[in-house]
């Protein structure tokens, strides 16, 4: 068959590459996980974020709560041999759930070329206290060091949205980070500065942006503080570090971060040109949201 007609992901294992070369044809290994739609959307998103400069080296991480029907379709490729590991926090409402998550120290840039060694599927135990890797990170490793933050965010959003939110994304976009060095570090001022830049900002994230001061990354403290902010917001900025966002799907979460970062880039330019000479009034921002029947967070105006 012709190579261009192969719709599923194929790859040659190192062991079989000799044979493959002799036959001048790839040895095909079918994998339900590698061909799953959600899996490819995840890998493509990692790749896209990296291409935008949001993920230097191993910077940033992503986690996706896999739907039950998707798990049923791929479960026979899982191995349940790995030991349970403490999450460090308890997420009882996520007991027994499965997450696709990037590996700690793994480069976004190389994830698409080598997904099996870059990401893993982790299952939570029946109390939501421990996880075990059931697929991926084939040559070793563990989920992102921010796994406690991801899981606490998932936990908060699971209750608030009735299970609709599935994706938590963390990236390091330049302009948003740059602004955290000059803008006041409170939710109201930070949000309003960003909302001011484009009318669509208030439409895309009408609840606003939460901001946290510089805290120790990968710590339980930052996980708890971020989850607290996620009770109110869908996007949280970590000062001098990056952004976290949560949403129903890849398109929505990417759309929020892309909009925050674009507004941040405009603001960086405006500040560089000497600062704002005009700005929209609070009423003008409310009017835009009224057009779309959106409940703007008036406390931040
Ligand atoms: P990990 O490589 O452990 O995911 O850490 C990257 C990061 O961005 C920490 O905040
Ligand atoms: Zn980070």
Coordinates of C-alpha atoms and ligand atoms in Angstrom, one line a residue:
X1 CA 0.0 0.0 0.0
X2 CA 1.1 3.5 -0.5
X3 CA 2.7 5.3 2.4
X4 CA 0.5 8.4 2.0
X5 CA -2.6 6.3 2.5
X6 CA -1.6 5.2 5.9
X7 CA -3.9 7.0 8.2
X8 CA -2.7 5.5 11.4
X9 CA 0.6 6.3 13.2
X10 CA 3.3 3.9 12.3
X11 CA 6.8 3.5 13.6
X12 CA 9.7 1.1 13.4
X13 CA 11.2 -0.1 16.6
X14 CA 15.0 0.0 16.9
X15 CA 15.0 -3.8 16.9
X16 CA 13.2 -4.0 13.6
X17 CA 14.8 -1.2 11.8
X18 CA 17.4 -3.6 10.2
X19 CA 14.7 -5.7 8.8
X20 CA 12.8 -2.7 7.8
X21 CA 15.8 -1.4 5.9
X22 CA 16.3 -4.7 4.1
X23 CA 12.7 -4.7 3.0
X24 CA 12.8 -1.0 2.3
X25 CA 9.5 -0.8 4.1
X26 CA 8.5 0.2 7.6
X27 CA 7.7 -2.5 10.0
X28 CA 4.2 -1.5 11.2
X29 CA 3.2 -1.7 14.9
X30 CA -0.4 -0.9 15.6
X31 CA -1.0 0.9 18.8
X32 CA -4.5 1.9 20.0
X33 CA -3.0 4.5 22.3
X34 CA -0.8 6.1 19.7
X35 CA -3.8 6.2 17.3
X36 CA -6.4 7.5 19.7
X37 CA -7.9 10.9 18.8
X38 CA -7.5 12.4 22.2
X39 CA -3.8 11.3 22.3
X40 CA -3.0 12.8 18.9
X41 CA -4.8 16.1 19.9
X42 CA -2.7 16.2 23.1
X43 CA 0.6 15.5 21.2
X44 CA -0.3 18.1 18.5
X45 CA -1.1 20.7 21.2
X46 CA 2.3 20.1 22.9
X47 CA 4.0 20.6 19.5
X48 CA 2.0 23.7 18.7
X49 CA 2.7 25.3 22.0
X50 CA 6.4 24.6 21.6
X51 CA 6.4 26.0 18.1
X52 CA 5.0 29.3 19.5
X53 CA 8.0 29.6 21.9
X54 CA 5.9 28.8 25.0
X55 CA 7.9 25.8 26.0
X56 CA 11.6 26.1 26.1
X57 CA 13.5 22.9 27.1
X58 CA 11.2 21.0 29.5
X59 CA 9.2 24.2 30.4
X60 CA 5.5 23.7 30.8
X61 CA 3.3 20.6 31.2
X62 CA -0.1 19.3 30.3
X63 CA -2.6 16.9 31.7
X64 CA -5.9 15.5 30.2
X65 CA -8.5 13.5 32.0
X66 CA -9.4 10.7 29.7
X67 CA -13.0 9.9 29.0
X68 CA -14.2 6.4 30.1
X69 CA -15.1 5.3 26.6
X70 CA -11.6 6.3 25.4
X71 CA -10.1 4.3 28.2
X72 CA -12.2 1.2 27.4
X73 CA -10.9 1.4 23.8
X74 CA -7.2 1.3 24.7
X75 CA -7.1 -0.4 28.1
X76 CA -5.8 -3.7 26.9
X77 CA -2.4 -2.0 26.1
X78 CA -2.0 -0.9 29.7
X79 CA 0.3 -2.6 32.2
X80 CA -0.7 -2.4 35.9
X81 CA 2.7 -3.6 37.2
X82 CA 4.2 -0.3 38.3
X83 CA 4.0 0.7 41.9
X84 CA 1.6 3.3 43.4
X85 CA 3.2 6.7 44.2
X86 CA 1.8 9.3 46.5
X87 CA 0.5 12.4 44.7
X88 CA 1.1 14.6 47.7
X89 CA -2.5 15.9 47.8
X90 CA -5.8 14.1 47.9
X91 CA -8.3 14.5 45.1
X92 CA -11.1 12.2 46.2
X93 CA -13.5 13.3 43.4
X94 CA -11.0 12.0 40.8
X95 CA -10.6 8.5 42.3
X96 CA -9.9 5.9 39.6
X97 CA -9.6 8.4 36.8
X98 CA -6.9 8.2 34.1
X99 CA -4.8 11.1 33.0
X100 CA -2.6 11.6 30.0
X101 CA 0.3 13.8 31.3
X102 CA 3.6 15.1 30.1
X103 CA 6.7 13.6 31.8
X104 CA 8.9 15.6 34.2
X105 CA 12.0 16.9 32.4
X106 CA 10.7 15.9 29.0
X107 CA 11.2 18.4 26.2
X108 CA 8.0 19.5 24.4
X109 CA 10.1 19.8 21.2
X110 CA 10.8 16.1 21.0
X111 CA 7.4 14.8 22.3
X112 CA 5.8 14.4 18.9
X113 CA 8.8 12.4 17.6
X114 CA 8.9 10.2 20.7
X115 CA 5.6 10.2 22.5
X116 CA 6.1 6.8 24.3
X117 CA 9.1 8.2 26.2
X118 CA 7.8 11.7 26.7
X119 CA 4.3 11.3 28.1
X120 CA 2.4 8.7 30.2
X121 CA -1.1 7.6 31.2
X122 CA -1.4 7.6 35.0
X123 CA -4.3 6.0 36.9
X124 CA -5.4 7.3 40.3
X125 CA -6.2 4.9 43.1
X126 CA -9.6 4.5 44.7
X127 CA -8.9 7.3 47.3
X128 CA -7.4 9.8 44.9
X129 CA -4.2 9.8 47.0
X130 CA -1.8 7.8 44.8
X131 CA -1.1 7.3 41.1
X132 CA 0.6 4.6 39.0
X133 CA 1.8 4.8 35.4
X134 CA 0.0 2.3 33.2
X135 CA 1.3 3.4 29.8
X136 CA 4.3 5.4 28.5
X137 CA 7.5 6.9 29.9
X138 CA 8.9 3.6 28.5
X139 CA 12.5 4.3 29.4
X140 CA 11.6 5.6 32.9
X141 CA 10.5 8.9 34.4
X142 CA 7.5 10.3 36.3
X143 CA 4.7 12.7 35.5
X144 CA 5.4 16.4 35.6
X145 CA 6.7 17.9 38.9
X146 CA 3.5 20.1 38.7
X147 CA 1.3 17.0 38.9
X148 CA -0.1 18.0 42.3
X149 CA -1.1 21.4 40.8
X150 CA -2.6 19.8 37.8
X151 CA -4.7 17.3 39.8
X152 CA -5.9 19.9 42.3
X153 CA -7.0 22.1 39.5
X154 CA -8.8 19.2 37.8
X155 CA -10.4 18.4 41.1
X156 CA -11.7 22.0 41.6
X157 CA -13.0 22.3 38.1
X158 CA -14.5 18.8 38.1
X159 CA -16.9 19.9 40.8
X160 CA -17.6 23.3 39.5
X161 CA -18.3 22.2 35.9
X162 CA -19.9 18.9 36.6
X163 CA -16.9 17.1 35.0
X164 CA -16.9 19.1 31.8
X165 CA -13.3 20.4 32.2
X166 CA -10.8 17.8 31.1
X167 CA -7.6 19.7 30.2
X168 CA -5.1 21.7 32.3
X169 CA -2.3 23.3 30.5
X170 CA 0.8 25.1 31.8
X171 CA 3.1 27.1 29.5
X172 CA 5.8 29.8 29.8
X173 CA 4.8 32.6 27.3
X174 CA 7.3 35.5 27.1
X175 CA 5.0 38.6 27.2
X176 CA 2.7 37.4 30.0
X177 CA 5.8 36.6 32.1
X178 CA 7.4 39.9 31.3
X179 CA 4.3 41.8 32.5
X180 CA 4.5 40.1 35.9
X181 CA 7.7 42.1 36.5
X182 CA 6.0 45.4 36.1
X183 CA 2.2 45.1 36.7
X184 CA 0.7 45.2 40.2
X185 CA 0.5 41.6 41.5
X186 CA -3.2 41.5 42.3
X187 CA -6.1 39.9 40.3
X188 CA -8.0 43.1 39.8
X189 CA -5.2 45.3 38.4
X190 CA -3.6 42.5 36.4
X191 CA -6.9 41.4 34.8
X192 CA -8.0 45.0 34.0
X193 CA -4.7 45.8 32.3
X194 CA -5.1 42.7 30.0
X195 CA -8.9 43.2 29.4
X196 CA -8.1 46.8 28.3
X197 CA -6.0 45.6 25.4
X198 CA -8.7 43.9 23.2
X199 CA -12.5 43.8 23.5
X200 CA -12.4 40.0 23.0
X201 CA -10.3 39.5 26.2
X202 CA -13.3 40.0 28.5
X203 CA -15.4 37.8 26.2
X204 CA -12.8 34.9 26.2
X205 CA -12.2 35.1 30.0
X206 CA -15.0 37.1 31.6
X207 CA -14.2 35.8 35.1
X208 CA -10.7 37.3 34.8
X209 CA -7.2 36.3 35.7
X210 CA -5.8 35.2 39.0
X211 CA -2.2 36.0 39.8
X212 CA 0.1 34.4 42.3
X213 CA 3.4 35.8 43.6
X214 CA 6.6 33.9 43.0
X215 CA 6.4 30.6 44.8
X216 CA 8.4 27.4 44.8
X217 CA 7.5 25.4 41.6
X218 CA 6.4 21.8 42.0
X219 CA 5.5 22.4 45.6
X220 CA 2.3 21.5 47.4
X221 CA 1.9 25.1 48.5
X222 CA 1.8 26.4 44.9
X223 CA -0.6 23.5 44.0
X224 CA -3.0 24.6 46.8
X225 CA -2.7 28.3 46.1
X226 CA -3.4 27.7 42.4
X227 CA -6.4 25.5 43.0
X228 CA -7.8 28.2 45.3
X229 CA -7.6 30.7 42.4
X230 CA -9.1 28.1 40.0
X231 CA -12.3 28.2 42.1
X232 CA -12.8 31.7 40.7
X233 CA -10.9 31.7 37.4
X234 CA -10.1 29.6 34.3
X235 CA -6.7 31.2 33.9
X236 CA -4.0 31.8 36.6
X237 CA -0.7 33.5 36.1
X238 CA 2.3 32.5 38.1
X239 CA 4.5 35.6 38.6
X240 CA 7.9 35.4 36.9
X241 CA 7.1 31.9 35.7
X242 CA 4.1 31.2 33.4
X243 CA 0.3 30.5 32.9
X244 CA -2.0 27.8 33.9
X245 CA -5.4 27.3 32.3
X246 CA -8.2 24.8 32.5
X247 CA -11.1 24.0 30.0
X248 CA -13.2 21.5 28.3
X249 CA -11.0 20.7 25.4
X250 CA -7.8 21.6 23.6
X251 CA -9.3 24.3 21.4
X252 CA -10.8 26.2 24.4
X253 CA -7.7 26.1 26.6
X254 CA -5.4 27.0 23.8
X255 CA -7.7 29.9 22.8
X256 CA -7.6 31.4 26.3
X257 CA -3.8 31.3 26.6
X258 CA -3.4 32.5 23.1
X259 CA -5.6 35.5 23.8
X260 CA -4.0 36.4 27.2
X261 CA -0.5 36.2 25.5
X262 CA -1.6 38.3 22.6
X263 CA -3.0 41.0 24.8
X264 CA 0.1 40.8 26.9
X265 CA 2.2 41.4 23.8
X266 CA 0.2 44.4 22.9
X267 CA 0.6 45.8 26.4
X268 CA 4.4 45.2 26.4
X269 CA 4.5 47.3 23.2
X270 CA 2.2 50.0 24.6
X271 CA 4.3 50.3 27.7
X272 CA 7.5 50.4 25.6
X273 CA 6.0 53.3 23.6
X274 CA 5.5 55.3 26.8
X275 CA 2.3 53.8 28.2
X276 CA -1.5 54.1 27.6
X277 CA -2.9 57.5 26.6
X278 CA -6.5 56.1 26.2
X279 CA -8.3 53.0 27.6
X280 CA -11.8 51.5 27.5
X281 CA -14.1 52.5 30.3
X282 CA -15.5 49.8 32.6
X283 CA -18.9 50.4 31.0
X284 CA -17.5 49.8 27.5
X285 CA -16.1 46.4 28.7
X286 CA -19.5 45.5 30.3
X287 CA -21.3 46.5 27.0
X288 CA -19.2 44.0 25.0
X289 CA -20.0 41.2 27.4
X290 CA -23.7 42.1 27.4
X291 CA -23.7 41.6 23.7
X292 CA -22.6 38.0 24.2
X293 CA -24.8 37.5 27.4
X294 CA -21.6 36.9 29.4
X295 CA -21.4 37.4 33.1
X296 CA -18.4 39.7 33.4
X297 CA -16.7 39.6 36.8
X298 CA -17.6 43.2 37.8
X299 CA -15.4 43.0 41.0
X300 CA -12.4 43.3 38.7
X301 CA -13.5 46.4 36.8
Ligands
LIG1 P1 8.4 19.5 34.5 O1 9.5 19.2 33.5 O2 8.6 18.7 35.8 O3 7.0 19.3 33.9 O4 8.6 21.0 34.9 C1 8.5 22.0 34.0 C2 7.9 23.3 34.5 O5 7.4 24.1 33.8 C3 7.8 23.5 36.0 O6 6.9 24.5 36.3
LIG2 ZN1 6.6 26.0 34.6

